[in-house]
Amino acid sequence: MNAPVAAIDWPDQLYATLKRADVRQVGYVPDAGHARLIDRVRADPDIHDVVLSTEEEGIALAAGAWLGGQRAMLLMQSSGVGNCVNMLSLARTCRFPLLMMITMRGEWEEFNPWQQPMGSIVEPVMKLNEAEIYRATKPEDVEGLAERAVQHVFGDERIAALILSQQLIGKKVWTK
Amino acid sequence: MTAQPTHGLDRRAAMAALLVDRGDDLVAIPGLGSTCWDLAAAGDNDRNFYLWGAMGGAAMVGLGLALAQPGRRVLVVTGDGEMLMGMGSLATIGNKKPANLAVVVFDNGHYGETGMQPSHTHQGGVDLVAVAKGCGIGTALDVRDEAGLAGLVERVKTLGGEGPLFARLAISAAEAPRVLPERDGVVLKNRFRVAIGLKA
């Protein structure tokens, strides 16, 4: 990964953003691009970290959280977007606030061609599901876009997808 | 249509038993379809959040609610088809272990809303109690008669402290008349929140 010299620590900025927004439940199917944020969330006793068996569970989790007075957020990889489609009707029908942070695969220096089909349709799928799209490509843009997504979701009980470009995340590094 | 087996508990009587003297601290989430009509038939309540869709999501709505409201008892009552679609959520719940969540499956072995096609649990097929146990849900009950139902009702009344509760009820496949609750999702959401003391 070609990190800039004074790299902006955007996963820590995302953590700070969700803390400012008083997000109390974070559902996720792990992704390497979200690894640091997941670590921060799991270490936080004030946040319920909920590892999901499939991403659509998170849509229902967030609905239940809101019914109970807590704000929730979902972390997923681009491939997980496809797993959510029918369950998103819960958020759309009832106007549950729904904030998704999606790490992209299949769009930039991807070594695995199986990631491309779903990765290439994340934005249209999200738009069809009435999500406002915020795409971050540069580290310096992440925090501002995340703040706007938070405002859109919780200010007006809407759906937003913060899309974290593969260019931002960098090539997948095989550590094991 | 195949013959409908009528052995097993009556679904409306079972729902009524689970909700008798429910108390203000109990909130209820049905799965879509028959359990939704069963919950409405037991008497409308602002602390019910009726799912008319989101198949496979009932238990997870219950989990999010149980985590957000640890002082309340969260009762999810869903059907075998709905639970089968969201079976992974039992793994998620078994992992998280909220003490105040009960997931009760009305198991008639059929997809009742679509013409009574047999489900995976039909005639001794998939054992949802074994699935729940295998997912780490410590208390997983197989309820087959009135005595078992009475025991479950008591456990739901004292829910909390011992981790999540799962129960599979053997329900008669006889169909009950539809009782349709409010279906506007925004209305259901807002009235639920107000009923538990939140801003709409």
Short mmCIF file of C-alpha atoms in Angstrom, two decimals:
data_model
loop_
_atom_site.label_atom_id
_atom_site.label_comp_id
_atom_site.label_asym_id
_atom_site.label_seq_id
_atom_site.Cartn_x
_atom_site.Cartn_y
_atom_site.Cartn_z
CA MET A 1 0.00 0.00 0.00
CA ASN A 2 1.38 3.39 -1.02
CA ALA A 3 0.56 5.45 2.04
CA PRO A 4 1.27 9.14 1.76
CA VAL A 5 4.04 10.46 4.01
CA ALA A 6 1.68 12.20 6.42
CA ALA A 7 -1.14 9.69 6.06
CA ILE A 8 -4.54 10.79 7.30
CA ASP A 9 -5.86 8.12 9.61
CA TRP A 10 -9.31 7.95 8.10
CA PRO A 11 -10.49 4.84 10.02
CA ASP A 12 -9.83 6.71 13.27
CA GLN A 13 -11.69 9.70 11.84
CA LEU A 14 -14.65 7.46 11.06
CA TYR A 15 -14.56 6.18 14.62
CA ALA A 16 -14.54 9.77 15.91
CA THR A 17 -17.46 10.59 13.62
CA LEU A 18 -19.59 7.71 14.85
CA LYS A 19 -18.79 8.63 18.45
CA ARG A 20 -19.85 12.23 17.86
CA ALA A 21 -23.05 10.90 16.29
CA ASP A 22 -23.69 8.76 19.41
CA VAL A 23 -23.86 5.54 17.41
CA ARG A 24 -24.38 2.76 19.95
CA GLN A 25 -24.66 -0.35 17.79
CA VAL A 26 -22.34 -1.33 14.97
CA GLY A 27 -23.20 -4.38 12.89
CA TYR A 28 -20.60 -5.76 10.53
CA VAL A 29 -19.43 -8.56 8.36
CA PRO A 30 -15.66 -8.10 8.55
CA ASP A 31 -13.66 -6.64 5.70
CA ALA A 32 -9.94 -5.93 5.62
CA GLY A 33 -10.65 -2.31 4.75
CA HIS A 34 -12.71 -1.94 7.91
CA ALA A 35 -10.29 -3.85 10.15
CA ARG A 36 -9.04 -0.86 12.15
CA LEU A 37 -12.50 0.63 12.61
CA ILE A 38 -13.83 -2.76 13.75
CA ASP A 39 -10.99 -2.97 16.28
CA ARG A 40 -11.86 0.47 17.65
CA VAL A 41 -15.56 -0.42 17.89
CA ARG A 42 -14.88 -3.75 19.60
CA ALA A 43 -12.68 -2.02 22.17
CA ASP A 44 -15.40 0.50 23.05
CA PRO A 45 -17.61 -0.60 25.98
CA ASP A 46 -20.27 1.95 25.03
CA ILE A 47 -20.86 0.38 21.63
CA HIS A 48 -22.56 -2.95 20.97
CA ASP A 49 -20.42 -4.55 18.28
CA VAL A 50 -22.47 -7.17 16.48
CA VAL A 51 -20.73 -9.50 14.06
CA LEU A 52 -23.30 -10.67 11.52
CA SER A 53 -23.54 -13.90 9.58
CA THR A 54 -24.79 -11.95 6.55
CA GLU A 55 -25.17 -8.25 5.90
CA GLU A 56 -28.97 -8.26 5.64
CA GLU A 57 -29.13 -9.06 9.34
CA GLY A 58 -27.65 -5.63 9.94
CA ILE A 59 -30.57 -3.84 8.26
CA ALA A 60 -32.95 -5.52 10.70
CA LEU A 61 -30.58 -4.93 13.63
CA ALA A 62 -30.49 -1.19 12.86
CA ALA A 63 -34.29 -1.10 12.72
CA GLY A 64 -34.55 -2.75 16.12
CA ALA A 65 -31.93 -0.41 17.55
CA TRP A 66 -33.90 2.62 16.39
CA LEU A 67 -37.15 1.22 17.81
CA GLY A 68 -35.29 0.98 21.10
CA GLY A 69 -33.83 4.47 20.93
CA GLN A 70 -30.28 3.76 19.81
CA ARG A 71 -28.48 4.76 16.65
CA ALA A 72 -26.83 1.99 14.66
CA MET A 73 -24.41 1.81 11.77
CA LEU A 74 -23.37 -0.99 9.42
CA LEU A 75 -19.96 -1.84 8.04
CA MET A 76 -19.68 -4.05 5.00
CA GLN A 77 -17.71 -4.82 1.89
CA SER A 78 -19.16 -4.12 -1.55
CA SER A 79 -20.09 -7.78 -1.97
CA GLY A 80 -22.37 -7.46 1.05
CA VAL A 81 -24.56 -4.84 -0.63
CA GLY A 82 -26.20 -7.50 -2.73
CA ASN A 83 -27.07 -9.48 0.38
CA CYS A 84 -29.13 -6.58 1.72
CA VAL A 85 -31.54 -5.81 -1.07
CA ASN A 86 -34.87 -7.23 0.10
CA MET A 87 -34.22 -6.36 3.74
CA LEU A 88 -33.67 -2.73 2.74
CA SER A 89 -37.44 -2.59 2.19
CA LEU A 90 -37.72 -2.55 5.98
CA ALA A 91 -35.77 0.71 6.19
CA ARG A 92 -37.55 2.19 3.18
CA THR A 93 -41.11 1.27 4.23
CA CYS A 94 -40.72 2.45 7.80
CA ARG A 95 -38.15 5.20 7.21
CA PHE A 96 -35.64 3.76 9.60
CA PRO A 97 -32.42 5.79 9.63
CA LEU A 98 -29.73 3.62 8.07
CA LEU A 99 -26.06 4.46 7.73
CA MET A 100 -23.86 2.05 5.81
CA MET A 101 -20.11 2.34 5.34
CA ILE A 102 -19.08 0.23 2.37
CA THR A 103 -15.50 -0.69 1.50
CA MET A 104 -15.08 -1.28 -2.23
CA ARG A 105 -13.61 -4.23 -4.03
CA GLY A 106 -13.49 -4.99 -7.71
CA GLU A 107 -12.82 -1.48 -8.96
CA TRP A 108 -9.11 -0.60 -8.64
CA GLU A 109 -6.04 -2.85 -8.77
CA GLU A 110 -8.24 -5.81 -7.92
CA PHE A 111 -6.53 -9.17 -8.16
CA ASN A 112 -9.73 -11.21 -7.72
CA PRO A 113 -12.06 -11.00 -10.74
CA TRP A 114 -14.92 -12.51 -8.73
CA GLN A 115 -15.21 -9.19 -6.87
CA GLN A 116 -15.96 -7.19 -10.01
CA PRO A 117 -19.58 -8.13 -10.79
CA MET A 118 -21.01 -6.97 -7.45
CA GLY A 119 -18.51 -4.16 -7.00
CA SER A 120 -19.51 -2.63 -10.31
CA ILE A 121 -23.19 -2.32 -9.34
CA VAL A 122 -22.94 -1.12 -5.74
CA GLU A 123 -23.85 2.48 -6.54
CA PRO A 124 -26.87 1.75 -8.79
CA VAL A 125 -28.17 -0.84 -6.32
CA MET A 126 -27.87 1.63 -3.49
CA LYS A 127 -29.49 4.41 -5.51
CA LEU A 128 -32.41 2.14 -6.43
CA ASN A 129 -32.83 1.61 -2.71
CA GLU A 130 -33.14 5.35 -2.12
CA ALA A 131 -29.74 5.65 -0.46
CA GLU A 132 -27.84 8.91 -0.72
CA ILE A 133 -24.34 8.11 -1.98
CA TYR A 134 -21.21 9.68 -0.52
CA ARG A 135 -18.07 8.38 -2.21
CA ALA A 136 -14.65 8.99 -0.70
CA THR A 137 -11.58 8.53 -2.90
CA LYS A 138 -9.04 10.64 -1.00
CA PRO A 139 -8.19 10.35 2.69
CA GLU A 140 -8.75 14.06 3.28
CA ASP A 141 -12.36 13.76 2.09
CA VAL A 142 -13.46 10.88 4.31
CA GLU A 143 -14.36 12.69 7.51
CA GLY A 144 -16.34 15.46 5.84
CA LEU A 145 -18.33 13.01 3.76
CA ALA A 146 -18.99 10.83 6.80
CA GLU A 147 -20.32 13.85 8.70
CA ARG A 148 -22.65 14.67 5.83
CA ALA A 149 -23.87 11.06 5.68
CA VAL A 150 -24.58 11.11 9.43
CA GLN A 151 -26.54 14.33 9.06
CA HIS A 152 -28.56 12.93 6.16
CA VAL A 153 -29.41 9.72 8.00
CA PHE A 154 -30.20 10.90 11.50
CA GLY A 155 -31.33 14.41 10.68
CA ASP A 156 -34.13 13.16 8.47
CA GLU A 157 -34.50 9.37 9.01
CA ARG A 158 -33.05 8.44 5.63
CA ILE A 159 -30.63 5.94 4.12
CA ALA A 160 -27.03 6.78 3.23
CA ALA A 161 -24.10 4.81 1.89
CA LEU A 162 -20.59 6.10 2.52
CA ILE A 163 -18.59 4.35 -0.16
CA LEU A 164 -14.90 3.98 0.58
CA SER A 165 -13.14 3.56 -2.76
CA GLN A 166 -10.67 0.77 -3.29
CA GLN A 167 -8.19 3.44 -4.30
CA LEU A 168 -8.50 4.90 -0.80
CA ILE A 169 -8.09 1.55 0.91
CA GLY A 170 -5.25 0.34 -1.28
CA LYS A 171 -4.36 -3.06 -2.59
CA LYS A 172 -5.28 -5.98 -0.43
CA VAL A 173 -2.22 -6.97 1.53
CA TRP A 174 -1.89 -10.67 2.31
CA THR A 175 -0.56 -10.78 5.83
CA LYS A 176 -0.81 -14.51 6.40
CA MET B 1 -53.12 -29.04 -1.63
CA THR B 2 -51.77 -31.65 0.74
CA ALA B 3 -53.78 -32.59 3.79
CA GLN B 4 -53.22 -30.17 6.65
CA PRO B 5 -52.15 -31.89 9.85
CA THR B 6 -54.14 -30.51 12.75
CA HIS B 7 -52.18 -32.01 15.64
CA GLY B 8 -50.17 -29.57 17.69
CA LEU B 9 -51.04 -26.45 19.68
CA ASP B 10 -53.56 -23.88 18.51
CA ARG B 11 -51.59 -20.85 17.30
CA ARG B 12 -54.06 -18.22 18.49
CA ALA B 13 -54.36 -19.76 21.95
CA ALA B 14 -50.57 -20.06 22.19
CA MET B 15 -50.07 -16.39 21.26
CA ALA B 16 -52.73 -15.32 23.74
CA ALA B 17 -51.03 -17.37 26.47
CA LEU B 18 -47.66 -15.77 25.77
CA LEU B 19 -49.18 -12.29 26.06
CA VAL B 20 -51.62 -12.66 28.95
CA ASP B 21 -50.97 -9.88 31.52
CA ARG B 22 -48.01 -8.94 29.34
CA GLY B 23 -46.86 -5.95 31.37
CA ASP B 24 -45.55 -2.63 30.08
CA ASP B 25 -41.99 -3.92 29.90
CA LEU B 26 -42.80 -6.50 27.21
CA VAL B 27 -42.39 -5.53 23.57
CA ALA B 28 -43.39 -7.90 20.78
CA ILE B 29 -42.14 -8.44 17.23
CA PRO B 30 -43.90 -10.96 14.98
CA GLY B 31 -42.55 -12.34 11.74
CA LEU B 32 -44.47 -11.58 8.57
CA GLY B 33 -47.56 -13.58 7.75
CA SER B 34 -49.44 -15.77 10.18
CA THR B 35 -47.60 -14.78 13.36
CA CYS B 36 -48.29 -11.14 12.50
CA TRP B 37 -52.01 -11.86 12.30
CA ASP B 38 -51.76 -13.96 15.49
CA LEU B 39 -50.21 -11.04 17.37
CA ALA B 40 -52.92 -8.67 16.11
CA ALA B 41 -55.60 -11.19 17.08
CA ALA B 42 -54.25 -11.29 20.64
CA GLY B 43 -55.10 -7.59 20.96
CA ASP B 44 -53.48 -4.54 19.42
CA ASN B 45 -50.83 -2.82 21.48
CA ASP B 46 -48.54 0.11 20.69
CA ARG B 47 -45.63 -1.99 21.97
CA ASN B 48 -46.09 -4.41 19.06
CA PHE B 49 -44.06 -3.74 15.93
CA TYR B 50 -45.81 -5.67 13.18
CA LEU B 51 -43.62 -6.88 10.34
CA TRP B 52 -45.53 -7.13 7.06
CA GLY B 53 -42.37 -7.97 5.17
CA ALA B 54 -38.60 -8.22 5.85
CA MET B 55 -38.77 -12.02 5.79
CA GLY B 56 -35.90 -13.46 7.80
CA GLY B 57 -35.45 -10.27 9.83
CA ALA B 58 -37.72 -10.69 12.85
CA ALA B 59 -35.12 -12.15 15.22
CA MET B 60 -32.60 -9.48 14.25
CA VAL B 61 -35.07 -6.65 14.83
CA GLY B 62 -35.51 -8.28 18.23
CA LEU B 63 -31.76 -8.33 18.83
CA GLY B 64 -31.28 -4.64 18.02
CA LEU B 65 -34.20 -3.77 20.26
CA ALA B 66 -33.01 -6.03 23.09
CA LEU B 67 -29.53 -4.45 23.04
CA ALA B 68 -31.00 -0.94 23.02
CA GLN B 69 -33.53 -1.67 25.78
CA PRO B 70 -31.90 -4.05 28.26
CA GLY B 71 -34.59 -3.28 30.85
CA ARG B 72 -37.41 -4.59 28.68
CA ARG B 73 -38.36 -8.11 27.67
CA VAL B 74 -38.29 -8.53 23.90
CA LEU B 75 -40.52 -11.29 22.53
CA VAL B 76 -40.08 -12.32 18.90
CA VAL B 77 -42.73 -14.75 17.65
CA THR B 78 -42.22 -15.97 14.14
CA GLY B 79 -42.98 -18.92 11.88
CA ASP B 80 -40.74 -21.77 10.77
CA GLY B 81 -40.39 -20.42 7.22
CA GLU B 82 -39.39 -16.96 8.43
CA MET B 83 -36.92 -18.42 10.93
CA LEU B 84 -35.40 -20.70 8.29
CA MET B 85 -34.74 -17.70 6.06
CA GLY B 86 -32.96 -15.91 8.91
CA MET B 87 -31.33 -18.95 10.50
CA GLY B 88 -27.96 -17.21 10.57
CA SER B 89 -29.45 -14.69 12.98
CA LEU B 90 -29.60 -17.47 15.59
CA ALA B 91 -25.81 -17.65 15.30
CA THR B 92 -25.59 -13.89 15.71
CA ILE B 93 -27.90 -13.97 18.75
CA GLY B 94 -26.06 -16.95 20.24
CA ASN B 95 -22.86 -14.98 19.87
CA LYS B 96 -24.24 -11.81 21.47
CA LYS B 97 -26.38 -13.50 24.14
CA PRO B 98 -28.82 -10.76 25.17
CA ALA B 99 -30.54 -11.91 28.36
CA ASN B 100 -33.78 -10.08 27.60
CA LEU B 101 -34.56 -11.64 24.20
CA ALA B 102 -36.90 -14.56 23.54
CA VAL B 103 -37.31 -16.01 20.06
CA VAL B 104 -40.35 -18.25 19.77
CA VAL B 105 -41.03 -20.15 16.57
CA PHE B 106 -44.56 -21.28 15.74
CA ASP B 107 -43.62 -24.36 13.76
CA ASN B 108 -46.36 -25.93 11.66
CA GLY B 109 -43.92 -27.32 9.09
CA HIS B 110 -45.55 -25.33 6.32
CA TYR B 111 -45.54 -22.04 4.45
CA GLY B 112 -49.04 -21.02 5.48
CA GLU B 113 -49.43 -17.80 3.50
CA THR B 114 -48.56 -19.28 0.14
CA GLY B 115 -50.61 -22.46 -0.07
CA MET B 116 -49.32 -24.67 2.75
CA GLN B 117 -46.26 -25.99 0.98
CA PRO B 118 -44.09 -28.10 3.33
CA SER B 119 -41.09 -26.34 4.87
CA HIS B 120 -37.72 -27.82 5.89
CA THR B 121 -39.09 -28.57 9.35
CA HIS B 122 -41.91 -30.69 7.95
CA GLN B 123 -42.33 -34.20 9.41
CA GLY B 124 -39.22 -34.39 11.54
CA GLY B 125 -36.96 -32.56 9.12
CA VAL B 126 -34.79 -29.67 10.28
CA ASP B 127 -34.72 -29.42 14.08
CA LEU B 128 -34.72 -25.72 14.98
CA VAL B 129 -34.16 -26.47 18.67
CA ALA B 130 -30.94 -28.29 17.82
CA VAL B 131 -29.97 -25.40 15.56
CA ALA B 132 -30.53 -22.88 18.37
CA LYS B 133 -28.52 -25.00 20.82
CA GLY B 134 -25.76 -25.40 18.28
CA CYS B 135 -25.70 -21.62 17.89
CA GLY B 136 -24.94 -21.21 21.60
CA ILE B 137 -28.41 -20.25 22.82
CA GLY B 138 -28.31 -21.86 26.24
CA THR B 139 -32.03 -22.28 26.78
CA ALA B 140 -33.71 -23.88 23.77
CA LEU B 141 -37.06 -25.53 24.41
CA ASP B 142 -39.12 -27.92 22.34
CA VAL B 143 -42.74 -27.21 23.28
CA ARG B 144 -45.24 -29.84 22.18
CA ASP B 145 -48.15 -29.60 24.61
CA GLU B 146 -50.08 -27.39 27.04
CA ALA B 147 -47.73 -28.17 29.92
CA GLY B 148 -44.75 -27.16 27.82
CA LEU B 149 -46.51 -23.96 26.79
CA ALA B 150 -47.27 -23.13 30.42
CA GLY B 151 -43.57 -23.56 31.24
CA LEU B 152 -42.58 -21.30 28.37
CA VAL B 153 -45.06 -18.63 29.46
CA GLU B 154 -43.44 -18.58 32.91
CA ARG B 155 -39.95 -18.30 31.41
CA VAL B 156 -41.03 -15.38 29.22
CA LYS B 157 -42.50 -13.65 32.28
CA THR B 158 -39.16 -13.87 34.08
CA LEU B 159 -36.96 -13.34 31.02
CA GLY B 160 -33.52 -11.99 31.80
CA GLY B 161 -30.41 -13.10 33.58
CA GLU B 162 -29.97 -16.46 31.92
CA GLY B 163 -29.19 -15.44 28.38
CA PRO B 164 -31.47 -15.53 25.36
CA LEU B 165 -34.37 -17.95 25.21
CA PHE B 166 -35.38 -19.94 22.16
CA ALA B 167 -38.50 -22.05 21.89
CA ARG B 168 -40.01 -24.03 19.08
CA LEU B 169 -43.72 -24.66 19.44
CA ALA B 170 -45.36 -27.51 17.56
CA ILE B 171 -48.34 -25.66 16.10
CA SER B 172 -51.33 -27.11 14.30
CA ALA B 173 -51.26 -26.38 10.59
CA ALA B 174 -54.94 -25.41 10.73
CA GLU B 175 -55.30 -21.87 9.40
CA ALA B 176 -56.84 -19.12 11.51
CA PRO B 177 -58.81 -16.17 10.11
CA ARG B 178 -56.68 -13.18 9.14
CA VAL B 179 -56.68 -10.33 11.63
CA LEU B 180 -54.87 -7.45 9.99
CA PRO B 181 -53.12 -4.81 12.10
CA GLU B 182 -51.98 -1.33 11.07
CA ARG B 183 -49.68 -1.63 8.06
CA ASP B 184 -48.17 1.84 7.69
CA GLY B 185 -44.55 1.27 8.71
CA VAL B 186 -43.90 4.87 9.74
CA VAL B 187 -46.98 4.89 11.95
CA LEU B 188 -45.97 1.57 13.53
CA LYS B 189 -42.44 2.79 14.15
CA ASN B 190 -43.44 6.10 15.67
CA ARG B 191 -46.21 4.77 17.88
CA PHE B 192 -43.85 2.08 19.20
CA ARG B 193 -41.19 4.63 20.11
CA VAL B 194 -43.69 6.90 21.83
CA ALA B 195 -45.12 3.94 23.77
CA ILE B 196 -41.72 3.19 25.30
CA GLY B 197 -41.05 6.82 26.16
CA LEU B 198 -39.04 7.96 23.15
CA LYS B 199 -39.61 10.85 20.76
CA ALA B 200 -41.49 9.79 17.62
#
